[in-house]
PDB file of N, CA and C in Angstrom:
ATOM      1  N   MET A 889       0.831  -1.176   0.000  1.00 45.00           N
ATOM      2  CA  MET A 889       0.000   0.000   0.000  1.00 45.00           C
ATOM      3  C   MET A 889       0.883   1.249   0.000  1.00 45.00           C
ATOM      4  N   ILE A 890       0.552   2.207  -0.850  1.00 47.00           N
ATOM      5  CA  ILE A 890       1.323   3.443  -0.946  1.00 47.00           C
ATOM      6  C   ILE A 890       0.781   4.443   0.067  1.00 47.00           C
ATOM      7  N   GLN A 891       1.712   5.022   0.832  1.00 51.00           N
ATOM      8  CA  GLN A 891       1.302   6.023   1.812  1.00 51.00           C
ATOM      9  C   GLN A 891       0.996   7.336   1.114  1.00 51.00           C
ATOM     10  N   LYS A 892      -0.035   7.980   1.570  1.00 54.00           N
ATOM     11  CA  LYS A 892      -0.423   9.269   1.025  1.00 54.00           C
ATOM     12  C   LYS A 892       0.611  10.322   1.417  1.00 54.00           C
ATOM     13  N   ASN A 893       0.974  11.177   0.472  1.00 54.00           N
ATOM     14  CA  ASN A 893       1.901  12.287   0.707  1.00 54.00           C
ATOM     15  C   ASN A 893       3.281  11.844   1.179  1.00 54.00           C
ATOM     16  N   THR A 894       3.726  10.673   0.787  1.00 53.00           N
ATOM     17  CA  THR A 894       5.034  10.172   1.208  1.00 53.00           C
ATOM     18  C   THR A 894       6.153  11.106   0.781  1.00 53.00           C
ATOM     19  N   ILE A 895       6.081  11.598  -0.435  1.00 52.00           N
ATOM     20  CA  ILE A 895       7.123  12.487  -0.942  1.00 52.00           C
ATOM     21  C   ILE A 895       7.199  13.745  -0.088  1.00 52.00           C
ATOM     22  N   PHE A 896       6.069  14.335   0.202  1.00 52.00           N
ATOM     23  CA  PHE A 896       6.049  15.582   0.947  1.00 52.00           C
ATOM     24  C   PHE A 896       6.413  15.383   2.413  1.00 52.00           C
ATOM     25  N   ALA A 897       6.089  14.234   2.969  1.00 54.00           N
ATOM     26  CA  ALA A 897       6.367  13.974   4.376  1.00 54.00           C
ATOM     27  C   ALA A 897       7.865  13.983   4.655  1.00 54.00           C
ATOM     28  N   LYS A 898       8.672  13.638   3.679  1.00 61.00           N
ATOM     29  CA  LYS A 898      10.119  13.577   3.868  1.00 61.00           C
ATOM     30  C   LYS A 898      10.800  14.920   3.618  1.00 61.00           C
ATOM     31  N   LYS A 899      10.080  15.881   3.104  1.00 66.00           N
ATOM     32  CA  LYS A 899      10.664  17.189   2.825  1.00 66.00           C
ATOM     33  C   LYS A 899      10.560  18.089   4.048  1.00 66.00           C
ATOM     34  N   THR A 900      11.528  18.974   4.149  1.00 70.00           N
ATOM     35  CA  THR A 900      11.496  19.974   5.215  1.00 70.00           C
ATOM     36  C   THR A 900      11.212  21.327   4.583  1.00 70.00           C
ATOM     37  N   ALA A 901      11.005  22.326   5.411  1.00 67.00           N
ATOM     38  CA  ALA A 901      10.759  23.677   4.895  1.00 67.00           C
ATOM     39  C   ALA A 901      11.920  24.138   4.020  1.00 67.00           C
ATOM     40  N   ALA A 902      13.129  23.736   4.375  1.00 68.00           N
ATOM     41  CA  ALA A 902      14.308  24.131   3.597  1.00 68.00           C
ATOM     42  C   ALA A 902      14.228  23.648   2.155  1.00 68.00           C
ATOM     43  N   ASP A 903      13.590  22.511   1.935  1.00 70.00           N
ATOM     44  CA  ASP A 903      13.441  21.994   0.575  1.00 70.00           C
ATOM     45  C   ASP A 903      12.549  22.890  -0.280  1.00 70.00           C
ATOM     46  N   TYR A 904      11.621  23.553   0.350  1.00 71.00           N
ATOM     47  CA  TYR A 904      10.673  24.391  -0.387  1.00 71.00           C
ATOM     48  C   TYR A 904      11.171  25.814  -0.601  1.00 71.00           C
ATOM     49  N   ILE A 905      12.198  26.224   0.127  1.00 73.00           N
ATOM     50  CA  ILE A 905      12.654  27.610   0.005  1.00 73.00           C
ATOM     51  C   ILE A 905      13.914  27.745  -0.842  1.00 73.00           C
ATOM     52  N   ARG A 906      14.394  26.639  -1.390  1.00 78.00           N
ATOM     53  CA  ARG A 906      15.576  26.714  -2.255  1.00 78.00           C
ATOM     54  C   ARG A 906      15.235  27.473  -3.528  1.00 78.00           C
ATOM     55  N   GLU A 907      16.099  28.435  -3.848  1.00 79.00           N
ATOM     56  CA  GLU A 907      15.908  29.257  -5.034  1.00 79.00           C
ATOM     57  C   GLU A 907      16.373  28.502  -6.277  1.00 79.00           C
ATOM     58  N   THR A 908      15.567  28.547  -7.327  1.00 82.00           N
ATOM     59  CA  THR A 908      15.948  27.937  -8.599  1.00 82.00           C
ATOM     60  C   THR A 908      16.481  29.025  -9.529  1.00 82.00           C
ATOM     61  N   GLU A 909      17.027  28.623 -10.649  1.00 85.00           N
ATOM     62  CA  GLU A 909      17.494  29.600 -11.644  1.00 85.00           C
ATOM     63  C   GLU A 909      16.328  30.445 -12.153  1.00 85.00           C
ATOM     64  N   ALA A 910      15.179  29.811 -12.360  1.00 87.00           N
ATOM     65  CA  ALA A 910      13.988  30.552 -12.811  1.00 87.00           C
ATOM     66  C   ALA A 910      13.578  31.582 -11.763  1.00 87.00           C
ATOM     67  N   ASP A 911      13.697  31.215 -10.485  1.00 91.00           N
ATOM     68  CA  ASP A 911      13.379  32.156  -9.408  1.00 91.00           C
ATOM     69  C   ASP A 911      14.285  33.378  -9.482  1.00 91.00           C
ATOM     70  N   LYS A 912      15.563  33.146  -9.732  1.00 93.00           N
ATOM     71  CA  LYS A 912      16.525  34.256  -9.797  1.00 93.00           C
ATOM     72  C   LYS A 912      16.137  35.244 -10.887  1.00 93.00           C
ATOM     73  N   LYS A 913      15.721  34.726 -12.047  1.00 95.00           N
ATOM     74  CA  LYS A 913      15.289  35.602 -13.142  1.00 95.00           C
ATOM     75  C   LYS A 913      14.048  36.384 -12.725  1.00 95.00           C
ATOM     76  N   THR A 914      13.090  35.704 -12.117  1.00 96.00           N
ATOM     77  CA  THR A 914      11.849  36.357 -11.694  1.00 96.00           C
ATOM     78  C   THR A 914      12.134  37.424 -10.647  1.00 96.00           C
ATOM     79  N   ILE A 915      13.014  37.125  -9.698  1.00 96.00           N
ATOM     80  CA  ILE A 915      13.376  38.097  -8.663  1.00 96.00           C
ATOM     81  C   ILE A 915      14.042  39.316  -9.284  1.00 96.00           C
ATOM     82  N   GLU A 916      14.930  39.093 -10.236  1.00 97.00           N
ATOM     83  CA  GLU A 916      15.596  40.210 -10.913  1.00 97.00           C
ATOM     84  C   GLU A 916      14.573  41.083 -11.643  1.00 97.00           C
ATOM     85  N   VAL A 917      13.637  40.454 -12.340  1.00 97.00           N
ATOM     86  CA  VAL A 917      12.578  41.206 -13.037  1.00 97.00           C
ATOM     87  C   VAL A 917      11.754  41.999 -12.035  1.00 97.00           C
ATOM     88  N   LEU A 918      11.343  41.359 -10.938  1.00 97.00           N
ATOM     89  CA  LEU A 918      10.547  42.059  -9.923  1.00 97.00           C
ATOM     90  C   LEU A 918      11.305  43.248  -9.344  1.00 97.00           C
ATOM     91  N   ASN A 919      12.594  43.072  -9.069  1.00 97.00           N
ATOM     92  CA  ASN A 919      13.394  44.183  -8.547  1.00 97.00           C
ATOM     93  C   ASN A 919      13.433  45.353  -9.526  1.00 97.00           C
ATOM     94  N   GLN A 920      13.633  45.057 -10.802  1.00 98.00           N
ATOM     95  CA  GLN A 920      13.689  46.115 -11.812  1.00 98.00           C
ATOM     96  C   GLN A 920      12.337  46.801 -11.974  1.00 98.00           C
ATOM     97  N   VAL A 921      11.265  46.025 -11.956  1.00 97.00           N
ATOM     98  CA  VAL A 921       9.919  46.589 -12.097  1.00 97.00           C
ATOM     99  C   VAL A 921       9.582  47.456 -10.887  1.00 97.00           C
ATOM    100  N   ILE A 922       9.880  46.966  -9.691  1.00 97.00           N
ATOM    101  CA  ILE A 922       9.616  47.750  -8.477  1.00 97.00           C
ATOM    102  C   ILE A 922      10.422  49.039  -8.496  1.00 97.00           C
ATOM    103  N   ASP A 923      11.691  48.972  -8.897  1.00 97.00           N
ATOM    104  CA  ASP A 923      12.513  50.181  -9.000  1.00 97.00           C
ATOM    105  C   ASP A 923      11.895  51.182  -9.969  1.00 97.00           C
ATOM    106  N   ALA A 924      11.391  50.701 -11.102  1.00 96.00           N
ATOM    107  CA  ALA A 924      10.764  51.588 -12.093  1.00 96.00           C
ATOM    108  C   ALA A 924       9.487  52.212 -11.540  1.00 96.00           C
ATOM    109  N   LEU A 925       8.680  51.422 -10.838  1.00 96.00           N
ATOM    110  CA  LEU A 925       7.444  51.953 -10.251  1.00 96.00           C
ATOM    111  C   LEU A 925       7.753  53.018  -9.203  1.00 96.00           C
ATOM    112  N   ILE A 926       8.782  52.785  -8.403  1.00 96.00           N
ATOM    113  CA  ILE A 926       9.179  53.772  -7.393  1.00 96.00           C
ATOM    114  C   ILE A 926       9.734  55.019  -8.068  1.00 96.00           C
ATOM    115  N   ALA A 927      10.572  54.831  -9.091  1.00 96.00           N
ATOM    116  CA  ALA A 927      11.163  55.964  -9.807  1.00 96.00           C
ATOM    117  C   ALA A 927      10.093  56.821 -10.470  1.00 96.00           C
ATOM    118  N   LYS A 928       9.041  56.188 -10.937  1.00 94.00           N
ATOM    119  CA  LYS A 928       7.931  56.918 -11.560  1.00 94.00           C
ATOM    120  C   LYS A 928       7.299  57.865 -10.546  1.00 94.00           C
ATOM    121  N   GLY A 929       7.319  57.463  -9.282  1.00 91.00           N
ATOM    122  CA  GLY A 929       6.922  58.366  -8.213  1.00 91.00           C
ATOM    123  C   GLY A 929       5.457  58.395  -7.841  1.00 91.00           C
ATOM    124  N   CYS A 930       4.586  57.968  -8.695  1.00 82.00           N
ATOM    125  CA  CYS A 930       3.160  58.097  -8.386  1.00 82.00           C
ATOM    126  C   CYS A 930       2.470  56.748  -8.225  1.00 82.00           C
ATOM    127  N   TYR A 931       3.251  55.695  -8.124  1.00 84.00           N
ATOM    128  CA  TYR A 931       2.663  54.365  -8.024  1.00 84.00           C
ATOM    129  C   TYR A 931       3.094  53.665  -6.739  1.00 84.00           C
ATOM    130  N   ASP A 932       2.160  52.941  -6.137  1.00 94.00           N
ATOM    131  CA  ASP A 932       2.472  52.054  -5.019  1.00 94.00           C
ATOM    132  C   ASP A 932       2.818  50.705  -5.642  1.00 94.00           C
ATOM    133  N   PRO A 933       4.073  50.272  -5.551  1.00 96.00           N
ATOM    134  CA  PRO A 933       4.478  49.024  -6.215  1.00 96.00           C
ATOM    135  C   PRO A 933       3.635  47.815  -5.816  1.00 96.00           C
ATOM    136  N   ILE A 934       3.242  47.735  -4.559  1.00 96.00           N
ATOM    137  CA  ILE A 934       2.443  46.587  -4.115  1.00 96.00           C
ATOM    138  C   ILE A 934       1.090  46.581  -4.809  1.00 96.00           C
ATOM    139  N   ASN A 935       0.418  47.729  -4.816  1.00 97.00           N
ATOM    140  CA  ASN A 935      -0.893  47.804  -5.473  1.00 97.00           C
ATOM    141  C   ASN A 935      -0.794  47.534  -6.969  1.00 97.00           C
ATOM    142  N   GLN A 936       0.230  48.064  -7.605  1.00 97.00           N
ATOM    143  CA  GLN A 936       0.379  47.886  -9.048  1.00 97.00           C
ATOM    144  C   GLN A 936       0.687  46.424  -9.390  1.00 97.00           C
ATOM    145  N   LEU A 937       1.579  45.800  -8.628  1.00 97.00           N
ATOM    146  CA  LEU A 937       1.886  44.390  -8.879  1.00 97.00           C
ATOM    147  C   LEU A 937       0.684  43.507  -8.575  1.00 97.00           C
ATOM    148  N   HIS A 938      -0.040  43.826  -7.527  1.00 97.00           N
ATOM    149  CA  HIS A 938      -1.259  43.078  -7.199  1.00 97.00           C
ATOM    150  C   HIS A 938      -2.243  43.150  -8.369  1.00 97.00           C
ATOM    151  N   GLY A 939      -2.475  44.356  -8.873  1.00 98.00           N
ATOM    152  CA  GLY A 939      -3.383  44.523 -10.007  1.00 98.00           C
ATOM    153  C   GLY A 939      -2.931  43.727 -11.218  1.00 98.00           C
ATOM    154  N   TYR A 940      -1.622  43.758 -11.482  1.00 98.00           N
ATOM    155  CA  TYR A 940      -1.095  43.008 -12.622  1.00 98.00           C
ATOM    156  C   TYR A 940      -1.265  41.501 -12.428  1.00 98.00           C
ATOM    157  N   ILE A 941      -0.916  41.003 -11.246  1.00 98.00           N
ATOM    158  CA  ILE A 941      -1.002  39.561 -10.993  1.00 98.00           C
ATOM    159  C   ILE A 941      -2.442  39.069 -11.104  1.00 98.00           C
ATOM    160  N   ILE A 942      -3.381  39.825 -10.556  1.00 98.00           N
ATOM    161  CA  ILE A 942      -4.787  39.421 -10.577  1.00 98.00           C
ATOM    162  C   ILE A 942      -5.362  39.459 -11.994  1.00 98.00           C
ATOM    163  N   SER A 943      -5.052  40.527 -12.732  1.00 98.00           N
ATOM    164  CA  SER A 943      -5.691  40.729 -14.038  1.00 98.00           C
ATOM    165  C   SER A 943      -4.834  40.314 -15.235  1.00 98.00           C
ATOM    166  N   GLU A 944      -3.524  40.221 -15.024  1.00 97.00           N
ATOM    167  CA  GLU A 944      -2.555  40.023 -16.100  1.00 97.00           C
ATOM    168  C   GLU A 944      -2.628  41.148 -17.134  1.00 97.00           C
ATOM    169  N   ASP A 945      -3.059  42.319 -16.688  1.00 98.00           N
ATOM    170  CA  ASP A 945      -3.131  43.507 -17.540  1.00 98.00           C
ATOM    171  C   ASP A 945      -1.834  44.294 -17.365  1.00 98.00           C
ATOM    172  N   PRO A 946      -0.969  44.310 -18.386  1.00 98.00           N
ATOM    173  CA  PRO A 946       0.335  44.957 -18.241  1.00 98.00           C
ATOM    174  C   PRO A 946       0.272  46.473 -18.047  1.00 98.00           C
ATOM    175  N   THR A 947      -0.882  47.085 -18.280  1.00 97.00           N
ATOM    176  CA  THR A 947      -0.959  48.536 -18.083  1.00 97.00           C
ATOM    177  C   THR A 947      -0.885  48.927 -16.608  1.00 97.00           C
ATOM    178  N   TYR A 948      -0.961  47.969 -15.705  1.00 97.00           N
ATOM    179  CA  TYR A 948      -0.720  48.255 -14.289  1.00 97.00           C
ATOM    180  C   TYR A 948       0.747  48.600 -14.036  1.00 97.00           C
ATOM    181  N   ILE A 949       1.605  48.232 -14.974  1.00 98.00           N
ATOM    182  CA  ILE A 949       3.046  48.427 -14.821  1.00 98.00           C
ATOM    183  C   ILE A 949       3.502  49.527 -15.773  1.00 98.00           C
ATOM    184  N   THR A 950       4.294  50.446 -15.246  1.00 97.00           N
ATOM    185  CA  THR A 950       4.806  51.540 -16.060  1.00 97.00           C
ATOM    186  C   THR A 950       5.684  51.007 -17.196  1.00 97.00           C
ATOM    187  N   SER A 951       5.726  51.758 -18.284  1.00 97.00           N
ATOM    188  CA  SER A 951       6.622  51.388 -19.381  1.00 97.00           C
ATOM    189  C   SER A 951       8.020  51.974 -19.153  1.00 97.00           C
ATOM    190  N   MET A 952       8.150  52.802 -18.117  1.00 96.00           N
ATOM    191  CA  MET A 952       9.438  53.413 -17.787  1.00 96.00           C
ATOM    192  C   MET A 952      10.493  52.323 -17.557  1.00 96.00           C
ATOM    193  N   ASN A 953      11.676  52.552 -18.095  1.00 96.00           N
ATOM    194  CA  ASN A 953      12.797  51.607 -17.965  1.00 96.00           C
ATOM    195  C   ASN A 953      12.444  50.198 -18.447  1.00 96.00           C
ATOM    196  N   ASN A 954      11.532  50.121 -19.400  1.00 98.00           N
ATOM    197  CA  ASN A 954      11.148  48.847 -20.013  1.00 98.00           C
ATOM    198  C   ASN A 954      10.474  47.882 -19.024  1.00 98.00           C
ATOM    199  N   ALA A 955       9.937  48.416 -17.920  1.00 98.00           N
ATOM    200  CA  ALA A 955       9.355  47.572 -16.864  1.00 98.00           C
ATOM    201  C   ALA A 955       8.174  46.747 -17.364  1.00 98.00           C
ATOM    202  N   ARG A 956       7.340  47.334 -18.204  1.00 98.00           N
ATOM    203  CA  ARG A 956       6.161  46.606 -18.695  1.00 98.00           C
ATOM    204  C   ARG A 956       6.575  45.398 -19.533  1.00 98.00           C
ATOM    205  N   SER A 957       7.551  45.593 -20.371  1.00 98.00           N
ATOM    206  CA  SER A 957       8.048  44.486 -21.189  1.00 98.00           C
ATOM    207  C   SER A 957       8.701  43.415 -20.312  1.00 98.00           C
ATOM    208  N   LEU A 958       9.449  43.856 -19.312  1.00 98.00           N
ATOM    209  CA  LEU A 958      10.099  42.911 -18.399  1.00 98.00           C
ATOM    210  C   LEU A 958       9.083  42.051 -17.659  1.00 98.00           C
ATOM    211  N   ILE A 959       8.041  42.683 -17.112  1.00 98.00           N
ATOM    212  CA  ILE A 959       7.072  41.934 -16.301  1.00 98.00           C
ATOM    213  C   ILE A 959       6.338  40.897 -17.150  1.00 98.00           C
ATOM    214  N   THR A 960       6.122  41.199 -18.422  1.00 98.00           N
ATOM    215  CA  THR A 960       5.430  40.232 -19.279  1.00 98.00           C
ATOM    216  C   THR A 960       6.355  39.098 -19.742  1.00 98.00           C
ATOM    217  N   SER A 961       7.646  39.206 -19.410  1.00 97.00           N
ATOM    218  CA  SER A 961       8.585  38.136 -19.780  1.00 97.00           C
ATOM    219  C   SER A 961       8.568  36.976 -18.783  1.00 97.00           C
ATOM    220  N   VAL A 962       7.870  37.165 -17.657  1.00 97.00           N
ATOM    221  CA  VAL A 962       7.728  36.076 -16.676  1.00 97.00           C
ATOM    222  C   VAL A 962       6.246  35.786 -16.468  1.00 97.00           C
ATOM    223  N   GLN A 963       5.933  34.544 -16.182  1.00 97.00           N
ATOM    224  CA  GLN A 963       4.545  34.144 -15.963  1.00 97.00           C
ATOM    225  C   GLN A 963       4.077  34.604 -14.583  1.00 97.00           C
ATOM    226  N   THR A 964       2.801  34.971 -14.491  1.00 97.00           N
ATOM    227  CA  THR A 964       2.278  35.411 -13.192  1.00 97.00           C
ATOM    228  C   THR A 964       2.328  34.289 -12.156  1.00 97.00           C
ATOM    229  N   ASP A 965       2.159  33.050 -12.579  1.00 96.00           N
ATOM    230  CA  ASP A 965       2.254  31.963 -11.590  1.00 96.00           C
ATOM    231  C   ASP A 965       3.677  31.823 -11.058  1.00 96.00           C
ATOM    232  N   ASP A 966       4.681  32.166 -11.871  1.00 95.00           N
ATOM    233  CA  ASP A 966       6.065  32.173 -11.386  1.00 95.00           C
ATOM    234  C   ASP A 966       6.278  33.298 -10.377  1.00 95.00           C
ATOM    235  N   ILE A 967       5.651  34.441 -10.628  1.00 97.00           N
ATOM    236  CA  ILE A 967       5.748  35.560  -9.685  1.00 97.00           C
ATOM    237  C   ILE A 967       5.150  35.154  -8.343  1.00 97.00           C
ATOM    238  N   ILE A 968       3.976  34.559  -8.378  1.00 97.00           N
ATOM    239  CA  ILE A 968       3.315  34.124  -7.138  1.00 97.00           C
ATOM    240  C   ILE A 968       4.175  33.089  -6.418  1.00 97.00           C
ATOM    241  N   ARG A 969       4.717  32.142  -7.155  1.00 95.00           N
ATOM    242  CA  ARG A 969       5.557  31.095  -6.563  1.00 95.00           C
ATOM    243  C   ARG A 969       6.771  31.707  -5.865  1.00 95.00           C
ATOM    244  N   VAL A 970       7.420  32.669  -6.521  1.00 95.00           N
ATOM    245  CA  VAL A 970       8.591  33.324  -5.933  1.00 95.00           C
ATOM    246  C   VAL A 970       8.203  34.113  -4.686  1.00 95.00           C
ATOM    247  N   LEU A 971       7.102  34.838  -4.758  1.00 94.00           N
ATOM    248  CA  LEU A 971       6.668  35.610  -3.594  1.00 94.00           C
ATOM    249  C   LEU A 971       6.369  34.695  -2.408  1.00 94.00           C
ATOM    250  N   LEU A 972       5.729  33.574  -2.664  1.00 93.00           N
ATOM    251  CA  LEU A 972       5.451  32.616  -1.587  1.00 93.00           C
ATOM    252  C   LEU A 972       6.738  32.011  -1.037  1.00 93.00           C
ATOM    253  N   ARG A 973       7.670  31.707  -1.930  1.00 92.00           N
ATOM    254  CA  ARG A 973       8.945  31.133  -1.487  1.00 92.00           C
ATOM    255  C   ARG A 973       9.715  32.137  -0.629  1.00 92.00           C
ATOM    256  N   VAL A 974       9.732  33.394  -1.041  1.00 91.00           N
ATOM    257  CA  VAL A 974      10.410  34.435  -0.263  1.00 91.00           C
ATOM    258  C   VAL A 974       9.736  34.593   1.101  1.00 91.00           C
ATOM    259  N   PHE A 975       8.409  34.563   1.126  1.00 91.00           N
ATOM    260  CA  PHE A 975       7.668  34.662   2.385  1.00 91.00           C
ATOM    261  C   PHE A 975       8.003  33.485   3.302  1.00 91.00           C
ATOM    262  N   LEU A 976       7.975  32.268   2.748  1.00 89.00           N
ATOM    263  CA  LEU A 976       8.269  31.079   3.545  1.00 89.00           C
ATOM    264  C   LEU A 976       9.705  31.113   4.058  1.00 89.00           C
ATOM    265  N   LYS A 977      10.625  31.560   3.215  1.00 88.00           N
ATOM    266  CA  LYS A 977      12.028  31.653   3.623  1.00 88.00           C
ATOM    267  C   LYS A 977      12.179  32.611   4.799  1.00 88.00           C
ATOM    268  N   ALA A 978      11.514  33.755   4.741  1.00 88.00           N
ATOM    269  CA  ALA A 978      11.565  34.722   5.845  1.00 88.00           C
ATOM    270  C   ALA A 978      10.980  34.117   7.114  1.00 88.00           C
ATOM    271  N   LYS A 979       9.909  33.374   6.969  1.00 88.00           N
ATOM    272  CA  LYS A 979       9.269  32.724   8.127  1.00 88.00           C
ATOM    273  C   LYS A 979      10.202  31.691   8.755  1.00 88.00           C
ATOM    274  N   VAL A 980      10.844  30.877   7.935  1.00 84.00           N
ATOM    275  CA  VAL A 980      11.780  29.866   8.435  1.00 84.00           C
ATOM    276  C   VAL A 980      12.952  30.538   9.146  1.00 84.00           C
ATOM    277  N   GLU A 981      13.493  31.605   8.557  1.00 86.00           N
ATOM    278  CA  GLU A 981      14.613  32.318   9.176  1.00 86.00           C
ATOM    279  C   GLU A 981      14.201  32.947  10.505  1.00 86.00           C
ATOM    280  N   GLU A 982      12.987  33.483  10.575  1.00 87.00           N
ATOM    281  CA  GLU A 982      12.484  34.054  11.822  1.00 87.00           C
ATOM    282  C   GLU A 982      12.351  32.976  12.897  1.00 87.00           C
ATOM    283  N   GLU A 983      11.846  31.820  12.517  1.00 84.00           N
ATOM    284  CA  GLU A 983      11.713  30.716  13.471  1.00 84.00           C
ATOM    285  C   GLU A 983      13.074  30.243  13.965  1.00 84.00           C
ATOM    286  N   LYS A 984      14.074  30.213  13.072  1.00 82.00           N
ATOM    287  CA  LYS A 984      15.431  29.834  13.477  1.00 82.00           C
ATOM    288  C   LYS A 984      15.974  30.819  14.507  1.00 82.00           C
ATOM    289  N   LYS A 985      15.755  32.116  14.274  1.00 84.00           N
ATOM    290  CA  LYS A 985      16.214  33.134  15.224  1.00 84.00           C
ATOM    291  C   LYS A 985      15.528  32.962  16.572  1.00 84.00           C
ATOM    292  N   ASN A 986      14.242  32.672  16.555  1.00 85.00           N
ATOM    293  CA  ASN A 986      13.504  32.465  17.803  1.00 85.00           C
ATOM    294  C   ASN A 986      14.036  31.261  18.571  1.00 85.00           C
ATOM    295  N   ILE A 987      14.393  30.207  17.860  1.00 84.00           N
ATOM    296  CA  ILE A 987      14.948  29.011  18.498  1.00 84.00           C
ATOM    297  C   ILE A 987      16.313  29.326  19.106  1.00 84.00           C
ATOM    298  N   GLU A 988      17.136  30.098  18.384  1.00 83.00           N
ATOM    299  CA  GLU A 988      18.469  30.459  18.874  1.00 83.00           C
ATOM    300  C   GLU A 988      18.392  31.331  20.124  1.00 83.00           C
ATOM    301  N   ARG A 989      17.357  32.136  20.259  1.00 81.00           N
ATOM    302  CA  ARG A 989      17.196  33.025  21.415  1.00 81.00           C
ATOM    303  C   ARG A 989      16.837  32.263  22.687  1.00 81.00           C
ATOM    304  N   ARG A 990      16.288  31.082  22.540  1.00 75.00           N
ATOM    305  CA  ARG A 990      15.835  30.308  23.706  1.00 75.00           C
ATOM    306  C   ARG A 990      16.970  29.787  24.521  1.00 75.00           C
TER     307      ARG A 990
END
């Protein structure tokens, strides 16, 4: 009998937070897009990226510094995956610090 979720049961949080090459590209694109949104001065990067991710409408992203073209070079599901991985990584690091303080 095959155990349910056997593969996942053997993984630790560290297995899920490892950055891939695709993640590195997505992170670089996000950094450049966020920098362009901030440089534009009138946009909240979080709101603009949220609008883009939800709608996949590139007009949420400024064309300044080629940001709109850059954001469309990565899939929105890759953006979400990277954001979740970064969040989980921060959570794991915070838990490690809490354990070290004890």
